[in-house]
Amino acid sequence: MITTGAVARLSRSLALAGLIAATALTTASGAESAPQTESIPASVPLPGPPPAAVPAPEQAPGSDAPVPRTVSAWLPYWDQEGAYQDALRHADQLHTVSPFWYEAVSAGRIDAHPGAGARGIIDGLHRAGTKVVPTVMETMRSGALAAILTSPARRAEHTDALMRTVATRDYDGLDLDYESIAATGDATYAAVRDGFTALVTDLCRRLHTQGKQCVVTVFPKTATTGRIWDYAALGRVADRVRIMGYNLHWSGGDPGPLADTHWYEDILARATALVPPAKLEMGLPAYGWNWPSDSTSTAATRHVTWKEAEELRLEQGAPYRFDEVSGTPYFTYDDGTESREVWYQDARGIAAHLPVLRKHGVVNTALWALDFEDPEIWPVLAGG
């Protein structure tokens, strides 16, 4: 179980992600449609979800051989050992593991989370043939990151700090997950966007001179979201661009699916027009949110992993339901004081979403996060 403090850190600024993703509801066709659901009557025993159909793998043009799908995944520091063992079990599918280990707090300072740089984990993943590309995130106060990005001197200082971080261990590169810039207002939008592009360009150049990978994690770009990231420019310099394809509905909004097939269609149509599909990784959720059903309730919305969601569903005797519109599971229950609604993701939902990735030629995925997921996700990803 994740502690309250860990949940706050877990989200990699999921609240910010949700603020941006929530506005996408107006552009995600079908996201607000009445759910088309399958339910299991409460009078019969409660089985788990039906097996996910494993999609047929796509083929390379002019070839009978399937295009290999790769999986990257984040390793949360608050569940480090469990996530590490999970990574070892699936090392044959993992392209990269990104331990969630570092946080940028100023231009010249990168702090380490508990357990960061654990040599046993780095060495074990390398022995298993998996690249280790730790994530550097940030949750600076409003305007602080923008001030760094728009100052050439402070930007250079920050790049130096990042390079010192990657040199502390035998890392294969860095994943930059900077989210507070998503709230940049119109007055400084262009300068901050260009400053971030300049930072990533310089960082990637320096990482590449050392034979290391440069990965950038971004929010989805839709008609109303994601403009702060210059996808085309980032795609030219980064080895991988990870799109956080989750939090369509989030902890600060009303209950609903974390992702949606129509939303993915919009995201990937835009992304693949700007970034080579081979460089894209579509981020997939292995978690969910537990909301009060009444939008006027003051009760907290709680984060749940897939494991926690399924344990709760069985404990409450709630039927498994699957929303055919969005391609995600959910259930409802009464906790004794109010009705609650849980939306999350499982293997069946991932199987429903993979055809959209396949349509746009995106074969790389990124999972948030290791040791959260439905184990049946792995054969689905291998086949899809």
C-alpha positions as a printed NumPy array, in Angstrom:
array([[  0.   ,   0.   ,   0.   ],
       [  1.294,   3.447,  -0.856],
       [  1.397,   5.953,   1.969],
       [ -0.301,   9.331,   1.772],
       [  3.042,  11.052,   1.373],
       [  4.124,   8.653,  -1.312],
       [  0.918,   9.226,  -3.248],
       [  1.659,  12.924,  -3.334],
       [  5.128,  12.24 ,  -4.691],
       [  4.011,   9.314,  -6.844],
       [  2.065,  11.388,  -9.268],
       [  5.036,  13.12 , -10.866],
       [  2.823,  16.157, -10.522],
       [ -0.219,  14.124, -11.561],
       [ -2.381,  16.994, -10.382],
       [ -0.748,  19.229, -12.982],
       [ -1.139,  16.504, -15.553],
       [ -4.781,  16.257, -14.689],
       [ -5.361,  19.997, -15.016],
       [ -4.071,  19.854, -18.553],
       [ -5.698,  16.539, -19.42 ],
       [ -9.032,  17.558, -17.967],
       [ -9.413,  20.32 , -20.54 ],
       [ -9.031,  17.693, -23.219],
       [-12.496,  16.413, -22.335],
       [-13.959,  19.049, -24.63 ],
       [-11.966,  17.719, -27.561],
       [-11.91 ,  13.978, -26.869],
       [-14.788,  12.692, -28.982],
       [-16.941,  10.33 , -26.99 ],
       [-15.204,  11.012, -23.663],
       [-18.39 ,  12.343, -22.117],
       [-20.769,   9.888, -23.758],
       [-22.969,   7.75 , -21.561],
       [-20.927,   4.632, -20.753],
       [-21.73 ,   1.519, -22.751],
       [-20.997,  -1.137, -20.201],
       [-20.94 ,  -4.803, -19.527],
       [-21.818,  -5.775, -15.971],
       [-22.017,  -8.969, -13.998],
       [-25.193,  -9.309, -11.928],
       [-24.563,  -8.996,  -8.213],
       [-26.408, -12.277,  -7.627],
       [-23.701, -14.409,  -9.208],
       [-20.113, -15.02 ,  -8.058],
       [-17.707, -12.241,  -9.008],
       [-15.104, -13.435, -11.488],
       [-12.222, -11.28 , -12.516],
       [-12.217,  -9.494, -15.837],
       [-12.41 , -11.678, -18.936],
       [ -9.074, -12.444, -20.569],
       [ -7.737,  -9.654, -22.729],
       [ -7.563, -10.443, -26.404],
       [ -3.954, -10.3  , -27.544],
       [ -3.821,  -8.186, -30.718],
       [ -1.956,  -9.515, -33.707],
       [  1.441,  -7.787, -33.995],
       [  1.912,  -5.326, -36.831],
       [  4.353,  -6.1  , -39.63 ],
       [  7.172,  -4.044, -41.04 ],
       [  6.414,  -2.713, -44.539],
       [  7.415,  -5.272, -47.148],
       [  8.192,  -7.891, -44.521],
       [  6.417, -10.863, -42.994],
       [  8.24 , -10.323, -39.692],
       [  6.296,  -8.541, -36.939],
       [  7.586,  -5.179, -35.771],
       [  8.813,  -5.704, -32.2  ],
       [  6.938,  -3.721, -29.586],
       [  9.136,  -2.314, -26.839],
       [  8.151,  -1.446, -23.299],
       [  9.795,   1.101, -21.047],
       [  8.618,   1.539, -17.473],
       [  9.11 ,   3.822, -14.51 ],
       [ 10.371,   2.343, -11.253],
       [  8.854,   4.167,  -8.22 ],
       [ 11.309,   4.716,  -5.384],
       [  8.599,   4.159,  -2.718],
       [  8.131,   0.566,  -3.965],
       [ 11.686,   0.044,  -5.095],
       [ 12.235,  -3.623,  -4.339],
       [  8.841,  -4.771,  -5.601],
       [  9.233,  -2.736,  -8.782],
       [ 12.775,  -4.031,  -9.316],
       [ 11.667,  -7.661,  -9.007],
       [  8.81 ,  -6.901, -11.411],
       [ 11.319,  -5.489, -13.899],
       [ 13.489,  -8.595, -13.659],
       [ 10.487, -10.845, -14.327],
       [  9.779,  -8.959, -17.555],
       [ 13.298,  -7.994, -18.597],
       [ 12.891,  -9.763, -21.927],
       [ 10.268,  -7.146, -22.867],
       [ 11.806,  -4.08 , -21.251],
       [ 13.753,  -1.633, -23.394],
       [ 14.397,   0.836, -20.59 ],
       [ 13.677,   1.167, -16.896],
       [ 13.501,   4.71 , -15.553],
       [ 13.898,   4.743, -11.771],
       [ 12.021,   7.749, -10.393],
       [ 15.082,   8.887,  -8.467],
       [ 15.864,  12.591,  -8.926],
       [ 14.207,  15.982,  -8.521],
       [ 15.441,  19.306,  -9.876],
       [ 14.989,  21.965,  -7.184],
       [ 16.988,  24.877,  -8.62 ],
       [ 19.226,  25.753, -11.549],
       [ 22.278,  24.13 , -10.014],
       [ 20.778,  21.528,  -7.695],
       [ 19.371,  18.057,  -8.382],
       [ 18.243,  16.211,  -5.254],
       [ 18.076,  12.43 ,  -4.877],
       [ 14.989,  10.597,  -3.61 ],
       [ 15.418,   7.798,  -1.034],
       [ 17.21 ,   4.82 ,  -2.554],
       [ 18.425,   6.736,  -5.588],
       [ 21.441,   5.296,  -7.334],
       [ 21.117,   1.827,  -5.778],
       [ 23.982,  -0.013,  -7.438],
       [ 22.387,  -3.429,  -6.969],
       [ 19.37 ,  -2.337,  -9.01 ],
       [ 21.454,  -0.692, -11.729],
       [ 23.781,  -3.692, -12.03 ],
       [ 20.927,  -6.189, -11.898],
       [ 19.003,  -4.463, -14.671],
       [ 22.136,  -4.233, -16.799],
       [ 22.796,  -7.941, -16.308],
       [ 19.231,  -8.576, -17.474],
       [ 19.903,  -6.561, -20.642],
       [ 17.774,  -3.539, -19.694],
       [ 18.899,   0.071, -20.023],
       [ 18.738,   2.255, -16.899],
       [ 17.677,   5.829, -17.673],
       [ 16.663,   7.544, -14.422],
       [ 13.968,  10.204, -14.373],
       [ 14.619,  13.743, -13.214],
       [ 11.321,  15.417, -12.274],
       [ 10.552,  18.828, -10.811],
       [  7.816,  20.492,  -8.775],
       [  9.266,  23.984,  -8.454],
       [  7.198,  26.905,  -7.256],
       [  5.278,  28.817,  -9.895],
       [  7.579,  30.596, -12.318],
       [ 10.838,  29.142, -10.964],
       [ 11.462,  26.728, -13.814],
       [ 10.426,  29.335, -16.366],
       [ 13.053,  31.698, -14.947],
       [ 15.722,  29.04 , -15.453],
       [ 14.625,  28.196, -18.96 ],
       [ 14.543,  31.794, -20.179],
       [ 18.027,  32.677, -18.877],
       [ 20.9  ,  31.319, -21.018],
       [ 23.275,  31.421, -18.036],
       [ 20.923,  29.639, -15.632],
       [ 19.93 ,  27.168, -18.338],
       [ 23.606,  26.278, -18.855],
       [ 24.027,  25.925, -15.083],
       [ 21.092,  23.54 , -15.023],
       [ 22.43 ,  21.444, -17.901],
       [ 25.723,  21.135, -16.006],
       [ 23.826,  19.907, -12.934],
       [ 22.016,  17.296, -15.025],
       [ 25.277,  16.086, -16.512],
       [ 26.786,  15.769, -13.041],
       [ 23.794,  13.622, -12.065],
       [ 24.152,  11.214, -14.976],
       [ 27.858,  10.863, -14.162],
       [ 27.214,   9.636, -10.606],
       [ 26.457,   6.075, -11.738],
       [ 26.698,   3.828, -14.787],
       [ 23.513,   5.245, -16.252],
       [ 22.482,   4.874, -19.877],
       [ 21.021,   8.374, -20.083],
       [ 18.415,  10.647, -18.503],
       [ 14.647,  11.058, -18.732],
       [ 13.552,  14.682, -18.255],
       [ 10.029,  14.913, -16.799],
       [  9.429,  18.646, -16.23 ],
       [  5.759,  19.41 , -15.761],
       [  5.344,  22.783, -14.053],
       [  5.968,  24.544, -17.378],
       [  2.612,  23.191, -18.544],
       [  0.93 ,  26.003, -16.603],
       [  2.953,  28.736, -18.35 ],
       [  0.693,  31.639, -19.27 ],
       [  0.382,  33.504, -22.537],
       [  2.718,  36.327, -21.518],
       [  5.789,  34.079, -21.37 ],
       [  4.6  ,  31.036, -23.292],
       [  6.816,  31.411, -26.388],
       [  9.97 ,  32.235, -24.436],
       [  9.506,  29.341, -21.999],
       [  8.741,  26.886, -24.808],
       [ 11.863,  27.929, -26.699],
       [ 13.937,  27.873, -23.523],
       [ 12.892,  24.315, -22.765],
       [ 13.698,  23.286, -26.326],
       [ 17.149,  24.894, -25.983],
       [ 17.738,  23.078, -22.671],
       [ 16.799,  19.702, -24.139],
       [ 18.827,  20.337, -27.302],
       [ 21.969,  21.096, -25.299],
       [ 21.388,  18.241, -22.865],
       [ 20.822,  15.707, -25.653],
       [ 23.944,  16.86 , -27.478],
       [ 26.062,  16.425, -24.367],
       [ 24.52 ,  13.056, -23.49 ],
       [ 25.089,  11.818, -27.019],
       [ 28.786,  12.754, -26.908],
       [ 29.017,  10.271, -24.025],
       [ 26.997,   7.593, -25.815],
       [ 23.993,   8.079, -23.522],
       [ 20.275,   8.326, -24.291],
       [ 18.212,  11.489, -24.051],
       [ 14.532,  10.922, -23.191],
       [ 11.858,  13.599, -22.733],
       [  8.48 ,  13.004, -21.055],
       [  5.648,  15.305, -22.175],
       [  1.915,  15.843, -21.815],
       [ -0.404,  14.933, -24.687],
       [ -0.843,  17.533, -27.404],
       [ -4.475,  18.114, -28.41 ],
       [ -6.383,  21.123, -29.72 ],
       [ -6.33 ,  22.658, -26.243],
       [ -3.372,  21.043, -24.444],
       [  0.355,  20.45 , -24.691],
       [  1.377,  23.565, -26.601],
       [  4.291,  24.318, -24.241],
       [  6.199,  21.386, -25.737],
       [  7.635,  21.875, -29.217],
       [  7.104,  18.275, -30.284],
       [  8.845,  18.652, -33.637],
       [ 11.996,  20.204, -32.167],
       [ 12.134,  17.721, -29.269],
       [ 11.651,  14.847, -31.697],
       [ 14.66 ,  15.959, -33.694],
       [ 17.073,  15.873, -30.756],
       [ 15.717,  13.275, -28.284],
       [ 16.067,   9.515, -28.636],
       [ 12.589,   8.918, -27.206],
       [  9.628,  11.237, -26.56 ],
       [  7.288,   9.766, -23.942],
       [  3.691,  10.965, -24.035],
       [  1.822,  10.641, -20.745],
       [ -1.337,   9.034, -22.104],
       [ -3.275,   9.102, -18.849],
       [ -5.253,  11.357, -16.491],
       [ -7.937,  12.273, -18.988],
       [ -9.986,  12.218, -15.794],
       [ -7.929,  12.895, -12.699],
       [ -8.06 ,  13.368,  -8.951],
       [ -9.262,  16.963,  -9.159],
       [-12.14 ,  16.29 , -11.538],
       [-15.218,  14.129, -11.92 ],
       [-15.059,  10.323, -12.163],
       [-14.267,   8.856, -15.548],
       [-11.704,   6.918, -17.583],
       [ -8.014,   7.756, -17.306],
       [ -7.649,   7.223, -21.045],
       [ -9.931,   6.895, -24.027],
       [ -9.587,   5.426, -27.522],
       [-10.841,   8.637, -29.156],
       [ -8.435,  10.692, -27.051],
       [ -5.543,   8.432, -28.093],
       [ -6.551,   8.868, -31.721],
       [ -6.367,  12.654, -31.378],
       [ -3.068,  12.543, -29.46 ],
       [ -1.297,  10.177, -31.848],
       [ -2.549,  11.79 , -35.043],
       [ -0.936,  15.037, -33.882],
       [  2.186,  13.465, -32.405],
       [  3.095,  11.319, -35.397],
       [  2.764,  14.335, -37.693],
       [  5.541,  16.023, -35.692],
       [  7.728,  13.223, -34.311],
       [  8.907,  10.066, -36.111],
       [  6.714,   7.239, -34.749],
       [  9.818,   5.16 , -33.974],
       [ 10.849,   7.804, -31.425],
       [  7.501,   7.941, -29.642],
       [  6.617,   6.009, -26.507],
       [  2.948,   6.083, -25.545],
       [  2.593,   6.185, -21.786],
       [ -0.018,   3.725, -20.47 ],
       [ -1.526,   3.753, -16.965],
       [ -1.37 ,   0.817, -14.58 ],
       [ -3.338,   2.661, -11.917],
       [ -6.618,   4.433, -11.308],
       [ -8.537,   6.87 ,  -9.131],
       [-11.183,   6.202,  -6.479],
       [-13.657,   9.121,  -6.482],
       [-16.72 ,   9.983,  -4.424],
       [-19.605,   9.535,  -6.875],
       [-21.203,  12.796,  -5.744],
       [-19.268,  15.674,  -7.31 ],
       [-20.253,  17.919,  -4.39 ],
       [-18.669,  15.59 ,  -1.829],
       [-15.719,  16.874,   0.162],
       [-14.298,  13.364,   0.564],
       [-10.862,  12.762,  -0.911],
       [-10.162,  11.138,  -4.244],
       [ -7.62 ,   8.392,  -3.722],
       [ -4.962,   6.927,  -6.003],
       [ -5.089,   3.146,  -6.503],
       [ -2.808,   0.806,  -8.37 ],
       [ -4.435,  -1.936, -10.466],
       [ -3.626,  -4.351,  -7.654],
       [ -5.329,  -2.168,  -5.065],
       [ -8.339,  -1.554,  -7.305],
       [ -8.931,  -5.254,  -7.872],
       [ -8.445,  -6.087,  -4.191],
       [-10.989,  -3.408,  -3.292],
       [-13.457,  -4.604,  -5.93 ],
       [-13.373,  -8.174,  -4.624],
       [-13.485,  -7.035,  -1.001],
       [-16.592,  -4.936,  -1.718],
       [-18.254,  -7.601,  -3.864],
       [-18.562,  -5.138,  -6.725],
       [-19.137,  -6.438, -10.261],
       [-16.439,  -5.824, -12.843],
       [-17.667,  -3.445, -15.53 ],
       [-16.012,  -2.404, -18.77 ],
       [-16.77 ,   0.858, -20.55 ],
       [-16.776,   0.032, -24.264],
       [-16.633,   3.717, -25.279],
       [-13.348,   4.496, -23.555],
       [-11.918,   0.99 , -23.31 ],
       [-11.425,   0.993, -19.537],
       [-12.736,  -0.955, -16.527],
       [-14.557,   0.562, -13.568],
       [-16.758,  -0.368, -10.632],
       [-18.864,   1.297,  -7.979],
       [-19.435,   0.5  ,  -4.309],
       [-20.777,   1.994,  -1.086],
       [-18.19 ,   2.57 ,   1.632],
       [-20.816,   2.972,   4.35 ],
       [-21.004,   6.74 ,   4.157],
       [-21.262,   7.429,   0.437],
       [-21.156,   5.892,  -3.022],
       [-17.728,   5.726,  -4.648],
       [-16.587,   5.115,  -8.216],
       [-13.261,   3.578,  -9.275],
       [-11.825,   3.85 , -12.798],
       [ -8.523,   2.161, -13.549],
       [ -6.735,   0.217, -16.292],
       [ -6.08 ,  -3.473, -16.857],
       [ -4.959,  -5.839, -19.609],
       [ -8.354,  -5.84 , -21.292],
       [ -8.304,  -2.056, -21.494],
       [ -4.744,  -1.964, -22.824],
       [ -5.745,  -4.504, -25.492],
       [ -8.594,  -2.199, -26.502],
       [ -6.228,   0.756, -26.893],
       [ -3.329,  -0.869, -28.728],
       [ -5.06 ,  -0.85 , -32.145],
       [ -4.928,   2.959, -32.085],
       [ -1.167,   2.848, -31.502],
       [ -0.813,   0.267, -34.248],
       [ -2.817,   2.422, -36.663],
       [ -0.322,   5.268, -36.219],
       [  2.793,   3.084, -36.363],
       [  3.695,   3.547, -32.693],
       [  5.239,   0.345, -31.36 ],
       [  6.871,   1.696, -28.203],
       [  5.074,   2.033, -24.882],
       [  5.925,   3.315, -21.413],
       [  4.218,   1.952, -18.294],
       [  3.416,   4.012, -15.194],
       [  4.494,   2.148, -13.163],
       [  6.256,  -1.11 , -12.317],
       [  4.571,  -3.249,  -9.653],
       [  1.287,  -1.368, -10.12 ],
       [  0.048,  -3.38 , -13.094],
       [ -2.245,  -6.22 , -14.047],
       [  0.232,  -9.069, -14.785],
       [ -1.741,  -9.936, -17.911],
       [ -0.628,  -6.63 , -19.438],
       [  2.71 ,  -8.184, -20.379],
       [  1.456, -10.84 , -22.838],
       [ -0.9  ,  -8.226, -24.3  ],
       [  2.009,  -5.858, -24.923],
       [  4.126,  -8.681, -26.317],
       [  1.451,  -9.528, -28.83 ],
       [  0.363,  -6.031, -29.711]])
